[in-house]
């Protein structure tokens, strides 16, 4: 077989199940050959000493998402996918937010417009439902799912977003009917509000109050409630951004009962703690995200759960807000109370290097687990497999070449997002993506973008592998 557009030679190809020495032949954006030795490439990359991995899929990123408090997300689909590509990713799934009072169908259309001609790599959308009207659930949702937005995120917290119990139930029923996967942000809104008032009365208004206002019991309770509703409605449920041991216990409890309950965790829960929010000035606001980072025991619980395959995916929950810039002070400016600090931290570019270094290089997870957690399981869970998420004949040529020995000290100056800081400043890593290929084209090299906006396409997704095909 000859006549390839690109051959990747001499690398070690790793999938979620196998590790093999072979060449990869690419034609017209697809992987068309895997063999010991391939000849006849228009271009060739010598991957001696490198790992040839499926490009990362980050199935939890927020880009150009409207906010209710007027803060503006630092990354749009252009800078967000540029940053993602430089961090070893070839697909992101971003959120389309339906604001209260707005049409679900229109909000998805608006997010398509925000993404069109902007993306450096392929993208897909999840639909956030904050207003589960009959119109939204019975008229709009079927169309949205049919157009390839086959997953829904609901919130149990945040003003203007939290659904009440009846609404959660009804969304799950609609998801069951339409074959969509329900994702849940599980934190108890009322409890957080009470805790917030208590802290403010005591004068504890600094960033640390964010963590103290939403201890893990708030997340544990909401997780249990969401699992219970999923059991009643008889639907699979995906619990996003799990932060520690008490919540993992709930997930494993559900799994032991045979319930189709799945979950993800994120870098912040492996590497940060609530003490990072504990700053006299506003520096602590750089780490304000929900759920908040916990403590070292919970970091260990998350690592152990990753190693035991309790988590299906590992995502960034990239949700960047400017700390302090000439154009404004978003995080740093919220100095009258932690409750005004926009929630979310950047991380789409650092997610995989952190998991690789602290996970694979330090021996906590295997290389095949890394591939499953970084790409393959995202493709399966969100209905893009085997087009995405693996290295196989017929799959899209989405590949990240990793140097497992490369030493990098993370710093804001090396990153390609539009945020003005990284919460991981100074972190020392071993292993980094060196060349990233999306649909057969090099989109990032040595940590810098080489593609350009507009090449990334919308990926219409099918049903999740977690949804039973017979009922
Ligand atoms: O603090 C966070 N995680 N902000 C992003 C929105 C969300 O809850 O996922
Ligand atoms: Zn209509
Ligand atoms: Zn969330
Ligand atoms: Zn999120």
XYZ file of C-alpha atoms and ligand atoms in Angstrom:
483
model
C 0.000 0.000 0.000
C 1.449 3.381 -1.008
C 0.257 6.893 -1.716
C -0.156 8.360 1.758
C -0.497 12.041 2.512
C 1.386 11.498 5.741
C 3.262 8.641 7.366
C 4.189 8.642 11.042
C 7.203 6.358 11.305
C 8.977 4.497 14.082
C 6.719 5.559 16.928
C 5.030 3.530 19.637
C 1.299 3.514 18.977
C -0.817 3.335 22.123
C -4.560 2.754 22.338
C -6.777 2.128 25.341
C -6.053 -1.590 24.986
C -2.755 -2.038 23.117
C 0.784 -0.757 22.811
C 2.530 -1.549 19.514
C 5.486 -0.509 17.410
C 4.135 0.387 13.972
C 3.887 3.064 11.303
C 0.669 4.981 10.738
C -0.487 5.836 7.211
C -2.844 8.758 6.701
C -4.811 9.710 3.607
C -7.481 12.374 3.208
C -7.647 13.007 6.926
C -8.204 9.378 7.892
C -5.993 6.647 9.264
C -5.795 4.121 6.431
C -2.901 1.840 7.379
C -1.116 0.490 10.428
C 1.885 -1.650 9.534
C 5.409 -2.528 10.488
C 6.893 -0.437 7.635
C 5.009 1.883 5.306
C 6.426 3.540 2.197
C 5.332 6.346 -0.091
C 4.265 9.259 2.058
C 4.061 12.743 0.630
C 5.150 13.857 4.107
C 6.727 11.800 6.819
C 7.266 12.384 10.506
C 9.941 10.423 12.300
C 8.444 9.548 15.661
C 11.453 7.645 17.009
C 11.309 7.791 20.803
C 7.812 9.268 20.750
C 4.428 7.904 21.734
C 1.744 8.020 19.066
C -1.515 8.577 20.949
C -5.087 9.335 19.919
C -5.526 13.104 20.093
C -7.047 14.118 23.396
C -10.760 14.709 23.664
C -11.758 17.207 26.324
C -15.457 16.603 26.883
C -15.914 19.390 29.442
C -14.913 22.890 28.355
C -16.681 26.241 28.541
C -15.962 28.621 25.659
C -17.664 31.951 24.934
C -20.453 30.959 27.273
C -22.683 33.801 28.456
C -22.728 34.510 32.201
C -25.488 35.990 34.310
C -23.218 38.392 36.251
C -21.668 40.133 33.243
C -18.243 38.542 33.549
C -16.809 37.436 30.223
C -15.124 34.131 29.563
C -11.495 34.676 28.602
C -11.572 32.112 25.801
C -13.809 31.902 22.800
C -13.851 29.003 20.355
C -10.754 30.378 18.609
C -8.404 30.810 21.549
C -9.909 27.880 23.447
C -9.376 25.370 20.648
C -5.919 26.837 19.914
C -4.941 26.277 23.526
C -6.539 22.811 23.486
C -4.555 21.798 20.386
C -1.263 22.912 21.947
C -2.059 20.718 24.949
C -2.485 17.567 22.861
C -6.196 17.701 22.073
C -7.956 17.230 18.760
C -11.604 17.490 19.852
C -13.392 19.516 22.508
C -16.990 19.272 23.636
C -18.118 22.712 24.770
C -21.383 23.736 26.359
C -24.274 25.500 24.742
C -26.065 27.361 27.531
C -29.806 27.848 27.417
C -30.407 30.924 29.570
C -33.646 31.116 31.530
C -36.435 32.408 29.349
C -34.516 31.593 26.162
C -35.284 28.904 23.634
C -33.186 25.734 23.794
C -33.101 25.493 20.023
C -31.964 29.112 19.613
C -29.255 28.769 22.220
C -27.744 25.796 20.395
C -27.923 27.730 17.118
C -26.169 30.694 18.764
C -23.339 28.532 20.043
C -22.924 27.043 16.572
C -22.511 30.591 15.290
C -19.973 31.401 17.982
C -17.944 28.344 16.937
C -18.323 28.521 13.166
C -15.034 29.256 11.333
C -13.218 29.736 14.629
C -12.024 26.321 15.672
C -8.491 24.982 15.287
C -9.698 21.443 16.013
C -13.026 19.631 15.835
C -15.712 20.514 18.325
C -19.028 19.222 19.557
C -21.648 20.647 21.897
C -23.534 19.596 25.019
C -26.804 21.401 25.749
C -27.152 23.000 29.179
C -30.831 23.170 30.094
C -31.729 25.791 32.707
C -35.343 26.281 31.670
C -36.991 22.912 31.108
C -40.262 24.141 29.659
C -42.574 21.879 27.719
C -41.372 23.640 24.552
C -37.752 22.930 25.448
C -38.223 19.290 26.404
C -40.867 18.146 23.934
C -40.287 20.315 20.882
C -36.670 21.500 20.958
C -34.807 18.640 22.608
C -35.691 16.020 19.962
C -34.318 18.340 17.261
C -31.206 19.185 19.229
C -30.432 15.495 19.763
C -31.122 14.717 16.131
C -28.637 17.424 15.103
C -25.906 15.671 17.058
C -26.055 17.402 20.429
C -26.760 14.148 22.229
C -25.981 15.094 25.832
C -27.580 17.467 28.322
C -26.024 19.132 31.363
C -28.157 20.193 34.281
C -27.169 22.144 37.379
C -28.254 21.635 40.978
C -26.610 24.907 41.996
C -26.010 28.502 40.786
C -28.557 31.280 40.796
C -30.365 31.345 37.438
C -29.259 27.814 36.615
C -30.200 25.390 39.379
C -33.119 23.082 38.636
C -35.451 22.002 41.413
C -36.116 18.325 42.060
C -39.220 18.169 39.864
C -37.365 19.813 36.999
C -34.458 17.390 37.327
C -36.911 14.517 37.177
C -38.603 15.895 34.067
C -35.325 16.530 32.237
C -34.234 12.960 32.957
C -37.554 11.666 31.603
C -37.073 13.712 28.431
C -33.475 12.498 28.135
C -34.693 8.910 28.436
C -37.302 9.445 25.735
C -34.860 11.126 23.331
C -31.882 8.861 24.006
C -29.735 11.718 25.332
C -27.163 11.358 28.098
C -27.781 13.453 31.234
C -24.777 15.081 32.902
C -25.207 16.667 36.305
C -23.392 19.354 38.296
C -24.223 18.089 41.759
C -24.068 20.644 44.575
C -26.955 21.648 46.859
C -27.784 25.272 46.044
C -29.904 26.046 49.131
C -27.288 24.687 51.499
C -24.563 26.743 49.792
C -26.679 29.879 50.133
C -27.180 29.298 53.860
C -23.473 28.617 54.360
C -22.607 31.748 52.378
C -24.813 33.940 54.579
C -23.258 32.446 57.687
C -19.713 33.139 56.447
C -20.526 36.670 55.339
C -22.053 37.458 58.741
C -18.848 36.246 60.349
C -16.852 38.578 58.076
C -15.261 35.702 56.159
C -15.661 37.222 52.716
C -12.268 36.352 51.151
C -11.793 33.693 48.462
C -11.393 30.934 51.060
C -15.064 31.414 51.896
C -15.882 29.924 48.503
C -14.485 26.557 49.585
C -15.925 26.816 53.098
C -19.402 27.613 51.746
C -19.546 24.407 49.727
C -17.891 21.578 51.670
C -17.988 18.103 50.183
C -21.171 17.132 52.047
C -23.008 19.603 49.790
C -21.704 17.739 46.739
C -22.254 14.305 48.286
C -25.887 15.030 49.095
C -26.691 16.358 45.631
C -24.880 13.441 43.991
C -26.943 10.964 45.987
C -30.150 12.787 45.084
C -29.301 12.852 41.384
C -28.412 9.155 41.447
C -31.734 8.411 43.157
C -33.699 10.274 40.499
C -31.782 8.503 37.733
C -32.715 5.215 39.397
C -36.397 6.235 39.559
C -36.474 7.408 35.948
C -34.303 4.483 34.823
C -31.664 6.457 32.931
C -27.880 6.499 32.898
C -26.350 9.505 34.632
C -22.942 11.132 34.241
C -21.720 13.040 37.302
C -19.272 15.763 36.258
C -16.260 17.210 38.107
C -16.205 14.891 41.136
C -13.943 16.412 43.791
C -13.256 13.765 46.396
C -13.763 10.633 48.435
C -17.289 11.081 49.797
C -18.652 11.597 46.289
C -16.626 8.705 44.855
C -18.244 6.537 47.544
C -21.654 7.508 46.188
C -20.613 6.660 42.622
C -19.237 3.283 43.671
C -22.286 2.596 45.835
C -24.477 3.167 42.775
C -22.269 1.022 40.551
C -22.386 -1.819 43.105
C -26.172 -1.653 42.930
C -25.881 -2.170 39.194
C -26.989 1.347 38.343
C -25.598 2.973 35.178
C -23.880 5.820 37.010
C -20.650 7.255 35.593
C -18.346 10.113 36.499
C -15.345 12.270 35.639
C -12.729 14.115 37.657
C -10.418 16.998 36.706
C -6.803 18.146 37.311
C -7.790 20.667 39.989
C -8.990 17.867 42.268
C -5.673 16.031 41.923
C -3.294 18.923 42.384
C -4.927 21.873 44.206
C -6.420 22.185 47.690
C -8.719 24.617 49.487
C -5.575 26.122 50.995
C -4.797 27.570 47.559
C -7.856 29.793 48.048
C -6.514 30.868 51.412
C -4.857 34.123 50.524
C -4.999 37.395 52.388
C -5.300 39.283 49.100
C -7.382 38.192 46.109
C -4.766 35.725 44.768
C -6.921 32.912 46.116
C -9.631 33.792 43.597
C -7.415 32.274 40.885
C -8.423 28.873 42.271
C -12.144 29.515 42.720
C -14.084 26.849 40.872
C -17.030 24.650 41.726
C -16.815 22.202 43.320
C -13.765 23.671 45.064
C -10.463 21.827 45.419
C -10.480 19.892 48.743
C -7.442 18.477 50.577
C -4.674 15.924 50.148
C -6.803 12.998 51.337
C -9.382 13.803 48.670
C -6.668 14.198 46.021
C -5.534 10.699 46.907
C -9.103 9.408 46.747
C -9.404 10.823 43.208
C -6.107 9.267 42.128
C -7.085 5.906 43.580
C -10.442 6.064 41.796
C -8.713 6.870 38.495
C -6.422 3.878 38.975
C -9.427 1.621 39.759
C -11.294 2.836 36.654
C -14.125 4.344 38.699
C -13.942 7.467 36.559
C -14.802 7.072 32.883
C -13.151 10.292 31.770
C -10.718 12.986 32.860
C -11.670 16.498 31.743
C -10.430 20.035 32.329
C -13.674 21.881 33.122
C -11.836 24.739 31.399
C -13.803 27.832 32.397
C -11.395 30.773 32.203
C -11.906 34.205 33.718
C -9.323 36.997 33.700
C -7.696 37.552 37.075
C -6.526 41.096 36.519
C -5.820 42.798 33.229
C -5.833 46.227 31.664
C -9.321 45.564 30.381
C -10.677 44.652 33.768
C -10.323 42.764 36.997
C -12.724 39.887 36.960
C -11.501 37.547 39.649
C -9.371 40.028 41.567
C -12.116 42.646 41.438
C -14.644 40.592 43.370
C -13.169 41.649 46.705
C -16.341 42.435 48.657
C -17.392 38.791 48.833
C -16.245 35.456 47.462
C -19.748 35.001 46.126
C -18.995 37.518 43.354
C -15.865 35.735 42.122
C -16.688 34.141 38.765
C -16.487 30.354 39.158
C -14.066 28.486 36.986
C -10.393 28.118 36.130
C -8.428 27.621 32.902
C -6.951 24.199 32.138
C -7.670 22.904 28.636
C -3.972 23.064 27.687
C -2.565 21.641 30.917
C -5.076 18.791 31.522
C -3.222 16.059 29.618
C 0.353 17.028 30.554
C -0.676 16.970 34.242
C -2.376 13.564 33.947
C 0.525 12.169 31.931
C 3.236 13.391 34.276
C 1.596 12.793 37.645
C -0.304 9.733 36.419
C 1.863 7.836 33.924
C 5.354 9.170 34.629
C 4.884 8.826 38.391
C 3.362 5.334 38.017
C -0.185 5.889 39.268
C -1.940 4.820 36.046
C -0.879 2.897 32.945
C -0.311 4.426 29.539
C -3.390 2.574 28.254
C -5.456 4.000 31.095
C -4.156 7.432 30.161
C -5.413 6.962 26.598
C -8.799 5.728 27.832
C -9.179 8.652 30.259
C -7.887 11.274 27.857
C -9.595 10.234 24.617
C -11.162 6.819 24.046
C -13.765 6.844 26.799
C -14.846 10.397 25.912
C -15.526 9.223 22.342
C -17.549 6.256 23.604
C -19.470 8.057 26.331
C -20.376 10.934 24.013
C -21.183 9.024 20.849
C -18.172 9.659 18.606
C -16.477 6.257 18.652
C -14.647 4.876 16.654
C -14.463 7.931 14.440
C -12.744 9.695 17.332
C -10.742 8.526 20.326
C -8.595 5.749 18.922
C -5.919 4.878 16.407
C -7.559 2.437 14.037
C -8.097 2.062 10.321
C -10.984 4.287 9.297
C -10.739 6.627 12.288
C -10.124 10.350 11.824
C -6.387 11.076 11.764
C -6.412 12.825 15.139
C -3.084 12.044 16.744
C -0.822 13.500 19.400
C 2.867 12.651 19.377
C 4.158 12.720 22.941
C 7.708 12.911 24.188
C 7.476 10.917 27.420
C 10.808 12.280 28.656
C 10.324 15.965 27.955
C 10.672 18.119 31.072
C 8.478 21.193 31.253
C 7.838 23.747 33.979
C 4.310 25.036 33.451
C 4.025 28.794 33.183
C 1.538 31.323 31.905
C 4.089 32.531 29.328
C 4.149 29.177 27.503
C 0.374 28.728 27.260
C -1.862 29.655 24.356
C -5.127 30.506 26.095
C -6.409 34.065 26.492
C -6.518 33.891 30.263
C -3.921 35.903 32.208
C -2.778 33.154 34.570
C -2.534 29.430 35.082
C -3.421 27.874 38.441
C -0.550 25.447 37.795
C 2.251 28.032 37.563
C 5.621 26.453 38.341
C 4.438 22.853 38.269
C 7.220 20.576 37.030
C 6.176 17.897 34.578
C 7.736 14.988 32.735
C 6.121 14.233 29.363
C 4.539 16.681 26.921
C 2.849 16.603 23.506
C 5.249 17.707 20.766
C 3.209 17.455 17.551
C -0.575 17.407 17.288
C -2.381 16.265 14.133
C -6.058 16.947 13.496
C -7.738 15.340 10.481
C -4.293 14.618 9.053
C -2.950 18.186 9.414
C -0.427 19.434 11.951
C -2.261 21.916 14.181
C 0.306 22.363 16.945
C 4.048 21.832 17.164
C 6.359 22.316 20.153
C 3.566 23.937 22.136
C 2.592 26.498 19.494
C -0.317 26.550 17.021
C 0.537 25.779 13.393
C -2.942 25.379 11.969
C -5.398 28.205 12.095
C -8.977 28.939 12.924
C -11.708 27.487 10.765
C -10.340 24.026 10.037
C -12.109 22.438 12.989
C -15.515 20.999 12.148
C -18.650 20.405 14.120
C -18.978 16.752 15.063
C -22.582 15.622 15.145
C -22.637 12.955 17.807
C -24.684 9.791 17.986
C -26.043 8.149 21.115
C -23.788 7.523 24.100
C -22.434 4.010 24.553
C -23.879 4.253 28.076
C -27.444 4.308 26.790
C -29.004 0.873 26.456
C -29.978 0.069 22.864
C -32.907 -2.142 23.825
C -35.591 -1.218 26.327
O -16.480 26.510 38.553
C -16.799 25.959 37.532
N -16.639 24.669 37.384
N -17.322 26.654 36.530
C -17.710 26.121 35.323
C -19.139 25.805 35.279
C -19.369 24.452 35.808
O -19.967 24.363 36.852
O -18.985 23.473 35.217
Zn -40.395 24.600 15.609
Zn -20.401 22.232 36.567
Zn -17.944 23.001 33.838
